[in-house]
Amino acid sequence: ETGVTQTPRHLVMGMTNKKSLKCEQHLGHNAMYWYKQSAKKPLELMFVYNFKEQTENNSVPSRFSPECPNSSHLFLHLHTLQPEDSALYLCASSLGTEWGLVYFGEGSWLTVV
Amino acid sequence: DAKTTQPPSMDCAEGRAANLPCNHSTISGNEYVYWYRQIHSQGPQYIIHGLKNNETNEMASLIITEDRKSSTLILPHATLRDTAVYYCIVTNSGAGSYQLTFGKGTKLSVIP
């Protein structure tokens, strides 16, 4: 238990579906992140939020839409995905005074069919 | 952030010390060395970090060379549960850094 909870753990969706991944942290952190991990590739940072404001968007396609209603919750809205978007999506959080100390959730396994 | 170089894989006998090297020859003065590990199908887990001095916690020890161009993560008594991919990351942990950049890491296999 890392204090970062992701749901669902597994998701299968069609290319025309709309779904969302949810992340919640109970650590009192102010920064939250979405990472993507495809098979045999390093983790890729997708989005960063600091105090609910998006501070990083690493050239992520618009079919991925993040939402951060408060510092404890982060969503990743998914629509019209492609099969190559199938991956492990990891949420993480950290405290602003120590950005390098990041706590990750268990991840959401996404399969696009 | 400075780039790091790690061997792609290593084996270690159960109960022995696992020594995982990392080269970071372009590290700058305000950059820390962080180590994370990722057990199969789980999120990465923080292990330890340091700036100049050697560090030790309940999980591991971190040895940083005097010139700070390389470091070694030591798991003193490796167990089967330590089988994972270990990532060495160099980053400025100060305000505005916002992100960790993961490489391919070292896949450590602990053998019975």
XYZ file of C-alpha atoms in Angstrom:
225
model
C 0.000 0.000 0.000
C 1.718 3.153 -1.231
C -1.014 5.656 -0.451
C -1.793 6.061 -4.154
C -4.846 4.144 -5.333
C -5.735 3.559 -8.960
C -8.965 2.229 -10.418
C -9.744 0.186 -12.354
C -6.767 -2.159 -12.227
C -7.693 -3.659 -15.572
C -9.682 -2.153 -18.420
C -10.568 -3.444 -21.873
C -12.113 -0.934 -24.232
C -13.018 -0.659 -27.870
C -11.573 2.017 -30.095
C -14.830 3.967 -30.097
C -15.411 3.802 -26.356
C -14.970 6.541 -23.777
C -13.575 5.513 -20.412
C -11.694 7.074 -17.509
C -8.899 6.049 -15.204
C -9.021 7.333 -11.646
C -6.254 8.020 -9.160
C -6.470 9.118 -5.542
C -3.648 9.854 -3.143
C -3.903 9.963 0.643
C -0.449 11.385 1.302
C -1.132 15.108 1.380
C 1.004 15.631 -1.713
C 0.509 18.571 -4.053
C 1.890 17.133 -7.299
C 0.349 14.291 -9.298
C 1.533 12.539 -12.439
C 0.427 10.182 -15.193
C 3.038 7.838 -16.658
C 2.649 5.329 -19.475
C 4.586 2.081 -19.675
C 4.342 0.143 -22.921
C 5.770 -3.330 -23.327
C 9.583 -3.337 -23.286
C 9.783 0.471 -23.155
C 10.827 2.812 -20.341
C 8.239 4.700 -18.373
C 7.102 7.809 -20.215
C 5.866 10.845 -18.343
C 2.558 12.058 -19.791
C 1.209 14.810 -17.556
C 2.166 16.676 -14.391
C -0.157 18.625 -12.125
C 1.007 20.859 -9.301
C -1.662 22.263 -6.975
C -4.316 21.285 -9.549
C -2.572 23.190 -12.357
C -1.132 21.317 -15.309
C 2.558 22.068 -15.563
C 3.733 19.450 -18.057
C 2.192 17.866 -21.138
C 4.795 15.782 -22.892
C 3.312 15.894 -26.399
C 0.518 13.527 -25.486
C -2.200 13.019 -28.141
C -5.497 14.730 -27.432
C -7.298 11.391 -27.178
C -5.831 11.372 -23.646
C -7.410 14.099 -21.524
C -6.315 14.605 -17.912
C -8.385 16.206 -15.200
C -7.271 17.228 -11.715
C -10.202 18.554 -9.649
C -8.100 18.839 -6.486
C -4.655 17.883 -5.220
C -5.847 14.440 -4.119
C -7.583 13.252 -7.283
C -6.441 12.786 -10.853
C -8.306 11.377 -13.819
C -7.263 10.301 -17.280
C -10.144 10.427 -19.733
C -9.756 8.139 -22.729
C -11.578 8.374 -26.054
C -11.062 6.947 -29.537
C -7.901 5.159 -28.507
C -5.773 3.001 -30.775
C -4.531 -0.543 -30.100
C -0.992 0.840 -29.661
C -2.264 2.771 -26.638
C -2.542 -0.531 -24.785
C -0.167 -0.196 -21.839
C 0.198 0.097 -18.089
C -0.846 3.559 -16.940
C 0.715 4.642 -13.679
C -0.359 7.449 -11.422
C 2.073 8.976 -8.958
C 2.329 11.813 -6.475
C 5.000 13.792 -4.682
C 5.455 16.652 -2.269
C 6.582 19.932 -3.731
C 9.550 20.254 -1.416
C 11.078 17.009 -2.713
C 10.149 16.276 -6.305
C 12.422 13.261 -6.590
C 10.572 11.264 -3.942
C 7.627 9.955 -5.920
C 5.016 7.464 -4.799
C 3.424 5.321 -7.499
C 0.137 3.502 -7.619
C -0.172 -0.102 -8.749
C -1.209 0.960 -12.220
C -4.132 0.391 -14.555
C -3.645 -2.174 -17.300
C -5.396 -0.911 -20.427
C -6.136 -3.051 -23.466
C -7.611 -1.391 -26.545
C -9.323 -3.782 -28.919
C 18.608 16.039 -16.171
C 21.897 14.137 -16.454
C 21.895 10.869 -18.329
C 22.663 7.588 -16.561
C 24.113 4.312 -17.808
C 23.281 0.969 -16.211
C 23.992 -2.622 -17.230
C 20.855 -4.178 -18.746
C 20.871 -7.226 -16.490
C 22.589 -8.847 -13.514
C 22.261 -12.053 -11.535
C 22.797 -12.442 -7.812
C 22.680 -15.507 -5.589
C 20.093 -15.433 -2.853
C 21.576 -14.266 0.444
C 24.521 -12.556 -1.192
C 25.003 -8.828 -1.632
C 23.745 -7.358 -4.884
C 25.842 -4.454 -6.160
C 24.169 -2.460 -8.919
C 26.346 0.124 -10.668
C 25.322 3.365 -12.322
C 27.369 5.850 -14.298
C 26.314 9.500 -14.351
C 29.409 11.300 -15.577
C 27.548 14.493 -16.560
C 25.901 15.023 -13.181
C 25.842 18.626 -12.028
C 26.439 19.958 -8.550
C 22.802 20.314 -7.502
C 21.596 16.976 -8.868
C 20.729 14.061 -6.637
C 21.020 10.364 -7.398
C 17.772 8.446 -6.877
C 17.181 4.730 -7.051
C 13.828 3.116 -7.716
C 12.840 -0.441 -8.454
C 9.894 -1.968 -10.260
C 8.761 -5.446 -9.459
C 6.959 -7.093 -12.355
C 3.502 -5.625 -13.038
C 3.701 -3.143 -10.165
C 4.423 0.571 -9.907
C 8.005 1.702 -9.236
C 9.068 1.924 -5.615
C 11.481 4.455 -4.137
C 14.567 2.894 -2.564
C 17.085 5.563 -1.610
C 18.687 8.795 -2.738
C 21.801 10.862 -2.071
C 23.757 13.932 -3.082
C 27.383 13.447 -2.028
C 27.567 11.262 1.035
C 26.904 7.567 1.242
C 23.429 6.745 2.471
C 21.857 3.742 4.146
C 18.298 2.862 5.011
C 16.365 -0.287 5.820
C 16.262 -1.326 2.174
C 19.714 -0.591 0.805
C 22.943 1.378 0.840
C 24.012 3.949 -1.712
C 27.691 4.537 -2.374
C 28.529 7.658 -4.410
C 32.077 8.164 -5.649
C 33.929 11.247 -4.551
C 33.749 12.807 -8.025
C 30.012 11.898 -8.102
C 30.330 10.434 -11.585
C 29.130 7.013 -10.535
C 27.266 5.266 -7.763
C 26.458 1.764 -6.542
C 23.277 0.521 -4.971
C 23.892 -2.295 -2.525
C 21.250 -4.753 -1.381
C 23.131 -6.432 1.483
C 21.327 -9.772 1.531
C 19.352 -10.269 -1.655
C 16.150 -12.295 -1.501
C 13.964 -13.678 -4.274
C 11.587 -10.757 -3.673
C 14.343 -8.366 -4.736
C 14.056 -9.609 -8.319
C 13.053 -6.449 -10.183
C 14.190 -3.752 -12.588
C 16.316 -1.171 -10.780
C 16.433 2.390 -12.041
C 19.145 4.931 -11.323
C 17.889 8.481 -11.902
C 19.713 11.762 -11.588
C 17.572 14.807 -11.021
C 17.487 18.224 -9.505
C 15.091 17.759 -6.626
C 14.535 21.434 -6.172
C 11.399 23.337 -7.025
C 10.514 23.346 -10.674
C 11.968 19.964 -11.522
C 8.593 18.235 -11.537
C 9.626 15.016 -13.188
C 11.666 11.838 -13.011
C 13.020 10.470 -16.268
C 13.275 6.683 -16.254
C 15.718 4.798 -18.451
C 15.761 1.071 -19.125
C 17.317 0.191 -15.757
C 19.019 -3.019 -14.683
C 17.017 -6.203 -14.481
C 18.232 -7.970 -11.353
C 17.500 -11.673 -11.075
C 18.041 -13.209 -7.643
C 18.750 -16.886 -8.048
C 17.956 -19.504 -5.370
